[in-house]
Coordinates of C-alpha atoms and ligand atoms in Angstrom, one line a residue:
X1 CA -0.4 -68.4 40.3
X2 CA -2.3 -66.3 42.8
X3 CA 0.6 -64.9 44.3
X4 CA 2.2 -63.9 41.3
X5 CA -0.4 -62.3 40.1
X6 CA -0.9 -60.8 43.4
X7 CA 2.4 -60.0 43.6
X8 CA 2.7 -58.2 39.9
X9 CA -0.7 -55.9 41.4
X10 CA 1.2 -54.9 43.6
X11 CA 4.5 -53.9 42.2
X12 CA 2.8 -52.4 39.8
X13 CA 0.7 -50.0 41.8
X14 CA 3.7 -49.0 43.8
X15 CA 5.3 -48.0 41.1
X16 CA 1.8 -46.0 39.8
X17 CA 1.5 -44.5 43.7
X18 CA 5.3 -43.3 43.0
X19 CA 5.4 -41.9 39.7
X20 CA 6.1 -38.1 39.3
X21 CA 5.6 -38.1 35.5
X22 CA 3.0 -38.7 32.7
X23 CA 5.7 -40.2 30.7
X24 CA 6.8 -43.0 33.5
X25 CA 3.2 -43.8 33.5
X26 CA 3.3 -44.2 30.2
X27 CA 6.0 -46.4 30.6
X28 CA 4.3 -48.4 33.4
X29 CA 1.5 -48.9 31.3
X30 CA 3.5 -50.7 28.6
X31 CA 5.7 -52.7 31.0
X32 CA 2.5 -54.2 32.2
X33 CA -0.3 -53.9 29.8
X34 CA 1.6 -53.7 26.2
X35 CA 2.4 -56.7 24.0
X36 CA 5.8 -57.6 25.9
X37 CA 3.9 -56.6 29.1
X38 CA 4.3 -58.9 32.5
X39 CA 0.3 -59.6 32.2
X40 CA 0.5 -60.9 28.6
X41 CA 3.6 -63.1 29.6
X42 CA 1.1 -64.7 32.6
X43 CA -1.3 -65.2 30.0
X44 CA 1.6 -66.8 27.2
X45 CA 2.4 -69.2 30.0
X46 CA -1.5 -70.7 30.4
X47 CA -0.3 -73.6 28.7
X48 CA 1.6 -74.8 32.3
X49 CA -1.8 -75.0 34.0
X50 CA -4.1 -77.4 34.3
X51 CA -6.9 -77.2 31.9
X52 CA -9.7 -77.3 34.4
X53 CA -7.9 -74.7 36.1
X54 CA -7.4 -72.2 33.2
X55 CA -10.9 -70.2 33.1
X56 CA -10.3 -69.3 37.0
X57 CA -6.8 -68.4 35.9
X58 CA -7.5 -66.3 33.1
X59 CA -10.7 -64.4 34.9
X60 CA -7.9 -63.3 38.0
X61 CA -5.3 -62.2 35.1
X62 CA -8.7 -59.9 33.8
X63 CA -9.4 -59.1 37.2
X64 CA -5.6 -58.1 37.4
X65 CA -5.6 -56.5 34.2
X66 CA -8.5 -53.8 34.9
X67 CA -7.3 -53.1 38.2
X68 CA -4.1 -51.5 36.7
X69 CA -5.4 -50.3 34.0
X70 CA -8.4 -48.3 36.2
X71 CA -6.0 -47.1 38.5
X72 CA -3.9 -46.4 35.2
X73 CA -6.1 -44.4 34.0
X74 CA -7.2 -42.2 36.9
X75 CA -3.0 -41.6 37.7
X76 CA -3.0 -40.4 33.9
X77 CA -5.5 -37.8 33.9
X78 CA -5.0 -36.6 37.2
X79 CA -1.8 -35.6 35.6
X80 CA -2.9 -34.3 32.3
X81 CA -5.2 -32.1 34.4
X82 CA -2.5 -31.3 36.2
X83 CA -0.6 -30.5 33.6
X84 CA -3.3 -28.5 31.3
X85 CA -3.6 -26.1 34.4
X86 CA 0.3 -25.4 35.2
X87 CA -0.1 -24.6 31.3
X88 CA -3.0 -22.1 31.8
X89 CA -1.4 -20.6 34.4
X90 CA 2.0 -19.9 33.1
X91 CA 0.5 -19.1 29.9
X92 CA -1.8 -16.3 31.2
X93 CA -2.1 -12.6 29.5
X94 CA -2.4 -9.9 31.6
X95 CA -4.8 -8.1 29.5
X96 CA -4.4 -4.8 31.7
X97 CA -0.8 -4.7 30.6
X98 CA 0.1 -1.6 28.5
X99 CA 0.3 -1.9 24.8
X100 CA 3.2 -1.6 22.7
X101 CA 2.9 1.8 21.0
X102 CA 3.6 1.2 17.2
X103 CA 5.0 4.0 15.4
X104 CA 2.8 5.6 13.7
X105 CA 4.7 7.2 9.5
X106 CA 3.5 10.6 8.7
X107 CA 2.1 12.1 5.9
X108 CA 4.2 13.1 3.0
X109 CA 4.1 16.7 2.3
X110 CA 3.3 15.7 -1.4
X111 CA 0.3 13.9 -1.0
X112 CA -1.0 16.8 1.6
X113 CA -0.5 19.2 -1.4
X114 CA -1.9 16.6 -4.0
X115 CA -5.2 16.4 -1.9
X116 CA -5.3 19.8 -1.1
X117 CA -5.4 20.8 -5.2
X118 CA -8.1 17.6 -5.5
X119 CA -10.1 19.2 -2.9
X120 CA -10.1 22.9 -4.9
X121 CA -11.1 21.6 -8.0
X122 CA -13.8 18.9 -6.7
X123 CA -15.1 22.1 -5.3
X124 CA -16.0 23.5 -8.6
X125 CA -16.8 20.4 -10.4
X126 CA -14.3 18.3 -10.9
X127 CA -14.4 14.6 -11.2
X128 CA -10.1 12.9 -10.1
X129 CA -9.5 10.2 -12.7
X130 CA -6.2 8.0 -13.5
X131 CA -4.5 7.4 -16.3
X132 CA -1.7 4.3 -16.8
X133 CA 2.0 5.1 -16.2
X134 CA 2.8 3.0 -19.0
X135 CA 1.9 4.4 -22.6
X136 CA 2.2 3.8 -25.9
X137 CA 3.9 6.7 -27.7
X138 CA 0.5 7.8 -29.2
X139 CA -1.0 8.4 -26.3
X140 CA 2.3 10.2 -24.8
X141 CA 3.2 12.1 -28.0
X142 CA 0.8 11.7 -31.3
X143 CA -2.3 12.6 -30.1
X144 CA -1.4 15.3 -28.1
X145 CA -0.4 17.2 -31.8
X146 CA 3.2 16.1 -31.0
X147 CA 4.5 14.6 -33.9
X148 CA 7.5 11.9 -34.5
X149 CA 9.6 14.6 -35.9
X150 CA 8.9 17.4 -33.9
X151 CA 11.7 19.1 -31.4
X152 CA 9.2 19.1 -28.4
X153 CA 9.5 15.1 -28.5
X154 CA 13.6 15.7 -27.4
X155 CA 12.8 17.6 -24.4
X156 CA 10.8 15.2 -23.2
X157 CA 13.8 12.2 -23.7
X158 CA 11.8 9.1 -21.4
X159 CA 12.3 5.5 -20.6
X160 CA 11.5 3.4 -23.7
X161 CA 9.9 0.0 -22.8
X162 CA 9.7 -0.6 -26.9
X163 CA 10.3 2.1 -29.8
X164 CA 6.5 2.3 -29.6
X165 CA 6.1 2.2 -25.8
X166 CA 7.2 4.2 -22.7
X167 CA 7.2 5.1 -19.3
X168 CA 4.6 8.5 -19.3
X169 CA 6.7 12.1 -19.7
X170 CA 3.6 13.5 -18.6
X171 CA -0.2 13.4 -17.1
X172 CA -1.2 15.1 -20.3
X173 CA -2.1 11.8 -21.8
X174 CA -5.0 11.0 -19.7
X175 CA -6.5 13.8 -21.7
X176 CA -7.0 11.8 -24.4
X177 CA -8.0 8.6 -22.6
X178 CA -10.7 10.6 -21.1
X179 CA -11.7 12.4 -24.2
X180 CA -11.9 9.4 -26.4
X181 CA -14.6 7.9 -23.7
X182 CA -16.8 10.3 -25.5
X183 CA -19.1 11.6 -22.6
X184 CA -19.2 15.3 -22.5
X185 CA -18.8 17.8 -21.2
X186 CA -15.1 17.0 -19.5
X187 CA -14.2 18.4 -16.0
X188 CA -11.2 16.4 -15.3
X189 CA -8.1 16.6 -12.6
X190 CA -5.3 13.7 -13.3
X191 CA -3.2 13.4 -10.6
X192 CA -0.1 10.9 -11.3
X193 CA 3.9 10.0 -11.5
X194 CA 5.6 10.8 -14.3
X195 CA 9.1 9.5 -15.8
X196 CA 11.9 11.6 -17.5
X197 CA 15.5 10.7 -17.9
X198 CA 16.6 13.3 -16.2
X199 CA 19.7 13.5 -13.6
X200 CA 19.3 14.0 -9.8
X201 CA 19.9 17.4 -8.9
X202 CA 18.0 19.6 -6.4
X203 CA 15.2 20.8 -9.1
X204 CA 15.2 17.4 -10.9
X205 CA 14.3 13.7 -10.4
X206 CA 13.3 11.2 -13.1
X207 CA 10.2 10.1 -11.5
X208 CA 8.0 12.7 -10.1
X209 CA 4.5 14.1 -10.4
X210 CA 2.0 16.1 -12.1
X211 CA -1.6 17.1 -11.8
X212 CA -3.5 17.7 -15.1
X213 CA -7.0 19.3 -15.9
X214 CA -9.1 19.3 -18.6
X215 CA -12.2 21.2 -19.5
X216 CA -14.1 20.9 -22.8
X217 CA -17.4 21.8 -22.9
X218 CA -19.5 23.9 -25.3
X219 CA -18.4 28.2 -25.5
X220 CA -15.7 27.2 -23.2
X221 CA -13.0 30.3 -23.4
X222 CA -9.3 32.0 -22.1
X223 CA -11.7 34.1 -19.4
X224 CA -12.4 30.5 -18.1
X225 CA -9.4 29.2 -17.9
X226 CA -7.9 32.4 -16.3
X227 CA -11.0 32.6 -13.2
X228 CA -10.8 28.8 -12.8
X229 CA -6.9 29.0 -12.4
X230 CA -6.6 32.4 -10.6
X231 CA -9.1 30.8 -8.1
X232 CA -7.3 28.2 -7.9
X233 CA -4.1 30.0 -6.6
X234 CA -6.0 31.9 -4.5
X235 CA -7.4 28.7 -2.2
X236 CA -3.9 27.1 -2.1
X237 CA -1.8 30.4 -1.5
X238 CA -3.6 32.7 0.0
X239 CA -6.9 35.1 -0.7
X240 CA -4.5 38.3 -1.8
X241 CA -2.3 36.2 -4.7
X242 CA -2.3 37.3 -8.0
X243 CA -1.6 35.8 -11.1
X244 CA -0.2 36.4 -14.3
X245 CA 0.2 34.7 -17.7
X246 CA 2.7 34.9 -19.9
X247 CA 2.9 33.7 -23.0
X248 CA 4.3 30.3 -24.0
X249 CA 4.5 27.3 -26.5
X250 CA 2.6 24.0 -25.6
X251 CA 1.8 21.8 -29.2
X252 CA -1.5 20.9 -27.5
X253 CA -2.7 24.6 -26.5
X254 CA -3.5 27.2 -28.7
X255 CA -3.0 30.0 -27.3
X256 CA -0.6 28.4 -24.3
X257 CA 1.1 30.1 -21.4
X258 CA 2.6 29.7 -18.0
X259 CA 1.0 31.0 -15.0
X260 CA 3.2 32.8 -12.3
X261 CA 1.7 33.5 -9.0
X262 CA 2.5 36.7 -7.0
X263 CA 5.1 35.6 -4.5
X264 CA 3.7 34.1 -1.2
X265 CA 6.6 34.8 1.2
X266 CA 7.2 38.7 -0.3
X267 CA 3.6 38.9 -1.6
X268 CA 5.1 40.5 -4.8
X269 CA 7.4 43.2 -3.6
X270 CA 10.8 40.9 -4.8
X271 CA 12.5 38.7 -2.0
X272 CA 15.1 36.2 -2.3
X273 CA 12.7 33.2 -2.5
X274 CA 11.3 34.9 -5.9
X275 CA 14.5 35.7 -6.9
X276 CA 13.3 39.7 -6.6
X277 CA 10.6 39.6 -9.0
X278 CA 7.9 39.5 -7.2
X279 CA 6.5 36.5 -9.2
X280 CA 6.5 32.1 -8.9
X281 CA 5.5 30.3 -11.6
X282 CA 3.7 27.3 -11.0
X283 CA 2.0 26.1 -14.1
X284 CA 1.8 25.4 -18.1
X285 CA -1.9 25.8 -19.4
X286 CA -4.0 26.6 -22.4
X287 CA -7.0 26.3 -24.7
X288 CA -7.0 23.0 -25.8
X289 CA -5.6 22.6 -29.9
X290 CA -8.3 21.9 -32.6
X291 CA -6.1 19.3 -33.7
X292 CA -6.0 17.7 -30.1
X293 CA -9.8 17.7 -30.1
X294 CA -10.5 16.2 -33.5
X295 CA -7.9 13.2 -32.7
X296 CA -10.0 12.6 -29.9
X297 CA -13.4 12.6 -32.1
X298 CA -14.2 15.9 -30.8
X299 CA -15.8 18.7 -33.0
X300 CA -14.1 21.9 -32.7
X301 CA -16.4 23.9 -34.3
X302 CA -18.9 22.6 -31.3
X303 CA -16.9 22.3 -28.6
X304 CA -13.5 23.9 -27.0
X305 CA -11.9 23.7 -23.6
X306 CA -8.9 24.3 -21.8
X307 CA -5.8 22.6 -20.2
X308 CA -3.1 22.7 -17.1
X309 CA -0.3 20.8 -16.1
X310 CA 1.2 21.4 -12.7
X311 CA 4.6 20.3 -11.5
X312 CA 3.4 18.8 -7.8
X313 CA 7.2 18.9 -6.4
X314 CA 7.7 22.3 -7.3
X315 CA 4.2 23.3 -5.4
X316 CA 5.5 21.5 -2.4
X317 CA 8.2 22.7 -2.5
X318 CA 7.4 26.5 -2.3
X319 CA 4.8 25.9 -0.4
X320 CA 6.7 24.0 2.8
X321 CA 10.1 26.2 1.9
X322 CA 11.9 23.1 1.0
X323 CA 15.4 23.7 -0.6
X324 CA 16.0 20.3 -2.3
X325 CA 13.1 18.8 -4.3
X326 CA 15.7 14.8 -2.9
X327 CA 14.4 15.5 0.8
X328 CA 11.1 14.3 -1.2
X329 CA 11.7 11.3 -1.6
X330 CA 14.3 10.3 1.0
X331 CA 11.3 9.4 3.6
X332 CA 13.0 10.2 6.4
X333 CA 10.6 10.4 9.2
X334 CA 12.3 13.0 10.8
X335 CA 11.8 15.1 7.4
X336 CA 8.5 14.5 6.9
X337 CA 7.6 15.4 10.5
X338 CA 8.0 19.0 10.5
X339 CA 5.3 19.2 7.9
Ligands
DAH401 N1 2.4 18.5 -20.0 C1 3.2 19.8 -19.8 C2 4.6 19.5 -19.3 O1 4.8 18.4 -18.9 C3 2.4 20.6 -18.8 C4 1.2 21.2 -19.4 C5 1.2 22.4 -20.1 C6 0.0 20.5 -19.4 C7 0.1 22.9 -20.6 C8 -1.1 21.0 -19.9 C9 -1.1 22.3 -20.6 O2 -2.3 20.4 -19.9 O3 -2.2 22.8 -21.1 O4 5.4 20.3 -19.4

Protein backbone atom coordinates (compact mmCIF):
# COMPACT_ATOMS: atom_id res chain seq x y z
CA UNK A 1 0.00 0.00 0.00
CA UNK A 2 3.02 2.14 0.73
CA UNK A 3 4.20 2.08 -2.59
CA UNK A 4 1.17 2.94 -4.19
CA UNK A 5 0.68 5.59 -2.35
CA UNK A 6 4.10 6.54 -2.84
CA UNK A 7 3.87 5.91 -6.16
CA UNK A 8 0.47 8.22 -6.83
CA UNK A 9 2.84 11.27 -4.75
CA UNK A 10 4.84 11.03 -7.08
CA UNK A 11 3.02 10.98 -10.28
CA UNK A 12 1.19 13.47 -9.15
CA UNK A 13 3.82 16.02 -8.39
CA UNK A 14 5.41 15.40 -11.65
CA UNK A 15 2.62 16.27 -13.26
CA UNK A 16 2.23 19.60 -10.82
CA UNK A 17 6.23 20.31 -11.46
CA UNK A 18 5.17 20.18 -15.34
CA UNK A 19 2.08 22.02 -15.72
CA UNK A 20 2.09 25.26 -17.73
CA UNK A 21 -1.56 26.21 -16.98
CA UNK A 22 -3.95 27.14 -14.08
CA UNK A 23 -6.50 25.12 -15.75
CA UNK A 24 -4.32 21.69 -15.95
CA UNK A 25 -3.90 22.35 -12.31
CA UNK A 26 -7.16 22.57 -11.90
CA UNK A 27 -7.55 19.44 -13.50
CA UNK A 28 -4.80 17.68 -11.51
CA UNK A 29 -6.47 18.74 -8.52
CA UNK A 30 -9.65 16.87 -9.43
CA UNK A 31 -7.94 13.75 -10.81
CA UNK A 32 -6.46 13.37 -7.47
CA UNK A 33 -8.25 15.16 -4.74
CA UNK A 34 -12.05 15.29 -6.18
CA UNK A 35 -14.79 12.70 -5.58
CA UNK A 36 -13.59 10.20 -8.51
CA UNK A 37 -9.98 11.28 -7.44
CA UNK A 38 -7.04 8.36 -7.20
CA UNK A 39 -6.83 9.29 -3.28
CA UNK A 40 -10.58 8.76 -2.57
CA UNK A 41 -10.39 5.40 -4.64
CA UNK A 42 -7.23 4.31 -2.00
CA UNK A 43 -9.48 5.20 0.64
CA UNK A 44 -12.90 3.17 -1.15
CA UNK A 45 -10.61 0.21 -1.23
CA UNK A 46 -9.81 0.21 2.95
CA UNK A 47 -12.12 -2.55 3.14
CA UNK A 48 -9.06 -5.01 1.56
CA UNK A 49 -6.82 -4.26 4.57
CA UNK A 50 -6.54 -5.69 7.57
CA UNK A 51 -8.33 -3.94 10.30
CA UNK A 52 -5.52 -3.48 12.69
CA UNK A 53 -3.79 -2.10 9.85
CA UNK A 54 -6.35 0.54 8.63
CA UNK A 55 -5.62 3.65 11.08
CA UNK A 56 -1.76 3.55 9.75
CA UNK A 57 -3.23 3.28 6.33
CA UNK A 58 -5.64 5.88 6.39
CA UNK A 59 -3.03 8.49 8.39
CA UNK A 60 -0.31 7.84 5.09
CA UNK A 61 -3.47 8.43 2.62
CA UNK A 62 -3.81 12.04 4.89
CA UNK A 63 -0.32 12.42 4.90
CA UNK A 64 -0.54 11.87 0.98
CA UNK A 65 -3.50 13.92 0.68
CA UNK A 66 -1.96 17.34 2.22
CA UNK A 67 1.19 16.86 0.55
CA UNK A 68 -0.54 17.43 -2.87
CA UNK A 69 -2.85 19.48 -1.93
CA UNK A 70 0.02 22.00 -0.15
CA UNK A 71 2.11 21.78 -3.12
CA UNK A 72 -1.40 22.25 -4.92
CA UNK A 73 -1.97 25.15 -3.61
CA UNK A 74 1.34 26.97 -3.82
CA UNK A 75 1.52 25.83 -7.89
CA UNK A 76 -1.98 27.65 -8.03
CA UNK A 77 -1.25 30.93 -6.75
CA UNK A 78 2.13 31.18 -8.01
CA UNK A 79 0.18 31.22 -11.19
CA UNK A 80 -2.74 33.44 -10.42
CA UNK A 81 0.04 35.89 -9.40
CA UNK A 82 1.43 35.31 -12.30
CA UNK A 83 -1.34 35.78 -14.09
CA UNK A 84 -2.81 39.04 -12.26
CA UNK A 85 0.51 40.72 -13.21
CA UNK A 86 0.82 39.76 -17.08
CA UNK A 87 -2.86 41.41 -16.65
CA UNK A 88 -1.56 44.66 -15.08
CA UNK A 89 0.97 44.92 -17.35
CA UNK A 90 -0.78 44.56 -20.61
CA UNK A 91 -3.52 46.42 -19.23
CA UNK A 92 -1.53 49.56 -18.43
CA UNK A 93 -2.58 53.38 -19.42
CA UNK A 94 -0.11 55.51 -20.40
CA UNK A 95 -1.51 58.47 -18.72
CA UNK A 96 1.03 60.92 -20.65
CA UNK A 97 -0.60 59.89 -23.83
CA UNK A 98 -2.46 62.72 -25.66
CA UNK A 99 -6.15 63.11 -25.36
CA UNK A 100 -8.61 62.68 -27.95
CA UNK A 101 -9.76 66.17 -28.86
CA UNK A 102 -13.71 66.07 -28.90
CA UNK A 103 -15.22 68.49 -31.09
CA UNK A 104 -16.31 71.06 -29.60
CA UNK A 105 -20.55 72.56 -31.55
CA UNK A 106 -20.70 76.26 -31.71
CA UNK A 107 -22.94 78.73 -30.73
CA UNK A 108 -25.97 79.40 -32.82
CA UNK A 109 -26.18 82.80 -34.00
CA UNK A 110 -29.74 82.91 -32.57
CA UNK A 111 -29.13 82.30 -29.15
CA UNK A 112 -26.04 84.95 -29.37
CA UNK A 113 -28.71 87.52 -30.51
CA UNK A 114 -31.39 86.19 -27.94
CA UNK A 115 -28.83 86.87 -24.98
CA UNK A 116 -27.52 89.75 -26.34
CA UNK A 117 -31.35 91.48 -26.25
CA UNK A 118 -31.71 89.70 -22.51
CA UNK A 119 -28.62 91.35 -21.53
CA UNK A 120 -29.97 95.15 -22.84
CA UNK A 121 -33.08 94.94 -21.14
CA UNK A 122 -31.68 93.22 -17.65
CA UNK A 123 -29.68 96.36 -17.94
CA UNK A 124 -32.57 98.52 -17.34
CA UNK A 125 -34.67 96.47 -15.15
CA UNK A 126 -35.86 93.64 -16.59
CA UNK A 127 -36.60 90.36 -15.03
CA UNK A 128 -36.49 87.10 -18.34
CA UNK A 129 -39.50 84.87 -17.55
CA UNK A 130 -41.14 81.79 -19.67
CA UNK A 131 -44.17 81.14 -20.72
CA UNK A 132 -45.54 77.39 -22.01
CA UNK A 133 -45.52 76.60 -25.71
CA UNK A 134 -48.66 74.92 -25.37
CA UNK A 135 -51.79 77.22 -24.77
CA UNK A 136 -55.22 77.22 -24.50
CA UNK A 137 -56.79 79.52 -27.02
CA UNK A 138 -57.60 82.05 -24.20
CA UNK A 139 -54.40 82.62 -23.29
CA UNK A 140 -53.28 82.76 -27.14
CA UNK A 141 -56.28 84.79 -28.50
CA UNK A 142 -59.13 85.89 -25.81
CA UNK A 143 -57.37 87.65 -23.42
CA UNK A 144 -55.13 89.39 -25.52
CA UNK A 145 -58.67 91.47 -26.85
CA UNK A 146 -58.68 88.97 -29.75
CA UNK A 147 -61.88 87.69 -30.05
CA UNK A 148 -63.30 84.21 -31.69
CA UNK A 149 -64.63 86.15 -34.52
CA UNK A 150 -62.21 88.54 -35.16
CA UNK A 151 -60.03 88.58 -38.69
CA UNK A 152 -56.67 88.97 -36.66
CA UNK A 153 -57.34 85.21 -35.32
CA UNK A 154 -56.89 84.06 -39.39
CA UNK A 155 -53.53 85.50 -39.72
CA UNK A 156 -52.36 83.77 -37.07
CA UNK A 157 -53.77 80.11 -38.56
CA UNK A 158 -51.60 77.52 -35.80
CA UNK A 159 -51.39 73.99 -34.84
CA UNK A 160 -54.61 72.95 -32.96
CA UNK A 161 -53.92 70.22 -30.31
CA UNK A 162 -57.94 70.59 -29.49
CA UNK A 163 -60.56 73.43 -30.78
CA UNK A 164 -59.68 74.97 -27.45
CA UNK A 165 -55.94 74.25 -27.38
CA UNK A 166 -52.84 75.13 -29.45
CA UNK A 167 -49.33 75.25 -30.16
CA UNK A 168 -48.45 79.28 -29.11
CA UNK A 169 -48.71 81.85 -32.50
CA UNK A 170 -46.91 84.12 -30.28
CA UNK A 171 -44.86 85.14 -26.93
CA UNK A 172 -47.59 87.63 -26.37
CA UNK A 173 -49.37 85.31 -24.06
CA UNK A 174 -46.97 85.22 -21.29
CA UNK A 175 -48.26 88.74 -20.91
CA UNK A 176 -51.14 87.59 -19.36
CA UNK A 177 -49.63 84.75 -17.40
CA UNK A 178 -47.42 87.30 -15.87
CA UNK A 179 -50.04 89.89 -15.38
CA UNK A 180 -52.59 87.61 -13.74
CA UNK A 181 -49.70 86.72 -10.99
CA UNK A 182 -50.76 90.08 -9.71
CA UNK A 183 -47.40 91.64 -8.41
CA UNK A 184 -46.82 94.97 -9.76
CA UNK A 185 -45.20 96.80 -11.28
CA UNK A 186 -44.27 94.41 -14.55
CA UNK A 187 -40.85 94.68 -16.25
CA UNK A 188 -40.87 91.65 -18.23
CA UNK A 189 -38.76 90.12 -21.39
CA UNK A 190 -40.28 86.57 -22.70
CA UNK A 191 -38.07 85.04 -24.86
CA UNK A 192 -39.52 81.75 -26.60
CA UNK A 193 -40.53 79.43 -29.80
CA UNK A 194 -43.44 80.10 -31.52
CA UNK A 195 -45.65 77.86 -33.94
CA UNK A 196 -47.46 79.02 -37.25
CA UNK A 197 -48.54 76.99 -40.15
CA UNK A 198 -46.79 78.61 -42.29
CA UNK A 199 -44.67 77.18 -45.48
CA UNK A 200 -40.87 77.05 -45.67
CA UNK A 201 -39.58 79.72 -47.71
CA UNK A 202 -36.55 81.91 -47.05
CA UNK A 203 -38.52 84.58 -44.73
CA UNK A 204 -40.79 81.83 -43.11
CA UNK A 205 -40.70 78.69 -40.93
CA UNK A 206 -43.49 77.33 -38.73
CA UNK A 207 -41.54 77.16 -35.68
CA UNK A 208 -39.42 80.13 -34.83
CA UNK A 209 -39.01 82.71 -32.11
CA UNK A 210 -40.02 85.79 -30.52
CA UNK A 211 -38.98 87.99 -27.63
CA UNK A 212 -41.84 89.86 -25.82
CA UNK A 213 -41.78 92.76 -23.19
CA UNK A 214 -44.02 94.10 -20.96
CA UNK A 215 -44.21 97.17 -18.79
CA UNK A 216 -47.09 98.19 -16.60
CA UNK A 217 -46.61 100.25 -13.93
CA UNK A 218 -48.25 103.46 -12.67
CA UNK A 219 -48.03 106.98 -15.37
CA UNK A 220 -46.44 104.64 -17.66
CA UNK A 221 -46.63 106.47 -21.28
CA UNK A 222 -45.71 106.35 -25.49
CA UNK A 223 -42.34 108.68 -24.38
CA UNK A 224 -41.52 105.46 -22.42
CA UNK A 225 -41.95 103.09 -24.67
CA UNK A 226 -40.25 105.12 -27.43
CA UNK A 227 -36.68 105.87 -25.07
CA UNK A 228 -36.79 102.26 -23.77
CA UNK A 229 -37.08 100.91 -27.45
CA UNK A 230 -34.85 103.58 -29.22
CA UNK A 231 -32.18 102.58 -26.57
CA UNK A 232 -32.64 99.49 -27.15
CA UNK A 233 -31.67 99.63 -30.96
CA UNK A 234 -29.10 101.70 -30.16
CA UNK A 235 -27.00 98.83 -27.84
CA UNK A 236 -27.68 96.15 -30.40
CA UNK A 237 -27.03 98.20 -33.66
CA UNK A 238 -24.97 100.68 -33.14
CA UNK A 239 -24.74 104.22 -30.93
CA UNK A 240 -25.79 106.42 -34.36
CA UNK A 241 -29.26 104.28 -35.21
CA UNK A 242 -32.33 105.86 -35.38
CA UNK A 243 -35.75 104.84 -35.07
CA UNK A 244 -38.98 105.51 -36.35
CA UNK A 245 -42.55 104.44 -35.70
CA UNK A 246 -45.11 104.12 -37.79
CA UNK A 247 -48.39 103.52 -37.21
CA UNK A 248 -50.07 100.13 -37.05
CA UNK A 249 -52.91 97.77 -35.83
CA UNK A 250 -52.19 95.31 -32.86
CA UNK A 251 -55.86 94.31 -30.90
CA UNK A 252 -53.76 94.37 -27.68
CA UNK A 253 -52.14 97.99 -28.14
CA UNK A 254 -53.75 101.14 -28.20
CA UNK A 255 -52.10 103.15 -29.90
CA UNK A 256 -49.73 100.31 -31.81
CA UNK A 257 -46.98 100.68 -34.29
CA UNK A 258 -43.92 99.10 -35.85
CA UNK A 259 -40.58 100.28 -35.17
CA UNK A 260 -38.09 100.53 -38.16
CA UNK A 261 -34.53 101.17 -37.40
CA UNK A 262 -32.22 103.34 -39.59
CA UNK A 263 -30.36 100.94 -41.78
CA UNK A 264 -27.07 99.49 -40.20
CA UNK A 265 -25.16 98.54 -43.42
CA UNK A 266 -26.22 102.22 -45.29
CA UNK A 267 -26.82 103.93 -41.98
CA UNK A 268 -30.03 105.46 -43.69
CA UNK A 269 -28.81 106.80 -46.94
CA UNK A 270 -30.84 103.69 -49.00
CA UNK A 271 -28.69 100.53 -49.99
CA UNK A 272 -29.80 97.28 -51.36
CA UNK A 273 -30.00 95.52 -48.00
CA UNK A 274 -32.81 98.24 -47.04
CA UNK A 275 -34.26 97.97 -50.16
CA UNK A 276 -33.18 101.92 -50.70
CA UNK A 277 -35.12 103.37 -47.95
CA UNK A 278 -32.90 103.90 -45.64
CA UNK A 279 -35.04 102.14 -42.93
CA UNK A 280 -35.34 98.01 -41.23
CA UNK A 281 -38.13 97.35 -39.33
CA UNK A 282 -37.61 95.14 -36.57
CA UNK A 283 -40.52 95.24 -34.26
CA UNK A 284 -44.49 95.52 -33.37
CA UNK A 285 -45.11 97.52 -30.02
CA UNK A 286 -47.60 99.55 -28.19
CA UNK A 287 -49.39 100.82 -25.07
CA UNK A 288 -50.95 98.04 -23.61
CA UNK A 289 -55.21 97.88 -24.39
CA UNK A 290 -57.54 98.85 -21.44
CA UNK A 291 -59.32 95.82 -22.26
CA UNK A 292 -56.04 93.63 -22.08
CA UNK A 293 -55.41 95.12 -18.64
CA UNK A 294 -58.84 94.66 -17.03
CA UNK A 295 -58.93 90.77 -18.32
CA UNK A 296 -55.93 90.50 -16.45
CA UNK A 297 -57.45 92.18 -13.13
CA UNK A 298 -55.57 95.25 -13.81
CA UNK A 299 -57.16 98.80 -13.26
CA UNK A 300 -56.62 101.02 -16.12
CA UNK A 301 -57.61 104.04 -14.58
CA UNK A 302 -54.46 103.18 -12.15
CA UNK A 303 -52.17 101.64 -14.08
CA UNK A 304 -50.96 101.51 -17.95
CA UNK A 305 -47.84 100.12 -19.65
CA UNK A 306 -46.56 99.21 -22.85
CA UNK A 307 -45.70 96.13 -25.14
CA UNK A 308 -43.17 94.64 -27.98
CA UNK A 309 -42.84 91.74 -29.85
CA UNK A 310 -39.65 91.04 -31.80
CA UNK A 311 -39.24 88.50 -34.57
CA UNK A 312 -35.65 86.92 -33.23
CA UNK A 313 -34.85 85.31 -36.91
CA UNK A 314 -35.39 88.39 -38.58
CA UNK A 315 -32.82 90.24 -36.03
CA UNK A 316 -30.32 87.61 -36.77
CA UNK A 317 -30.68 87.65 -39.72
CA UNK A 318 -29.86 91.35 -40.50
CA UNK A 319 -27.63 91.50 -38.03
CA UNK A 320 -25.08 88.41 -39.31
CA UNK A 321 -26.18 89.31 -43.26
CA UNK A 322 -27.87 85.98 -43.57
CA UNK A 323 -29.90 85.54 -46.80
CA UNK A 324 -32.11 82.58 -45.87
CA UNK A 325 -33.76 82.65 -42.44
CA UNK A 326 -33.35 77.81 -43.38
CA UNK A 327 -29.49 78.15 -42.85
CA UNK A 328 -31.04 78.75 -39.11
CA UNK A 329 -31.99 75.83 -38.48
CA UNK A 330 -30.02 73.42 -40.69
CA UNK A 331 -27.10 73.31 -37.82
CA UNK A 332 -24.49 72.86 -39.99
CA UNK A 333 -21.34 73.34 -38.13
CA UNK A 334 -19.76 74.79 -40.92
CA UNK A 335 -22.67 77.54 -40.95
CA UNK A 336 -22.68 78.35 -37.61
CA UNK A 337 -18.94 78.77 -37.55
CA UNK A 338 -18.50 81.89 -39.25
CA UNK A 339 -20.59 83.62 -36.69
N1 LIG B 1 -47.45 89.34 -31.06
C1 LIG B 1 -47.21 90.17 -32.23
C2 LIG B 1 -47.01 89.29 -33.45
O1 LIG B 1 -46.75 88.12 -33.29
C3 LIG B 1 -45.99 91.04 -32.01
C4 LIG B 1 -46.30 92.13 -31.05
C5 LIG B 1 -46.76 93.36 -31.50
C6 LIG B 1 -46.16 91.94 -29.69
C7 LIG B 1 -47.06 94.37 -30.62
C8 LIG B 1 -46.44 92.97 -28.80
C9 LIG B 1 -46.90 94.18 -29.29
O2 LIG B 1 -46.32 92.84 -27.48
O3 LIG B 1 -47.20 95.17 -28.43
O4 LIG B 1 -47.11 89.75 -34.53
Amino acid sequence: MKEKLDLIKAEALKQINESGALDRLNEIKVNYLGKKGELTAVLKSMKDVAPEDRPKVGQMVNDVREEIEKVLDAAISKMERAKREAQMKSETIDVTLPSKRSKLGHRHPNTTVMEEVERIFVGMGYEVVEGPEIETDYYNFEALNIPADHPAKDEQDTFYVTPDILLRTQTSPTQVHEMEKGSLPIRMLAPGRVFRSDEVDATHSPSFHQIEGLVIDKNITFADLKGTLAEFAKELFGEDTKVKFRPHHFNFTEPSAEMDVTCFKCGGSGCRFCKGTGWIEILGCGMVHPNVLKMSHIDPEEYSGFAFGVGLERITLLKYEIDDMRLLYENDVRFLKQF
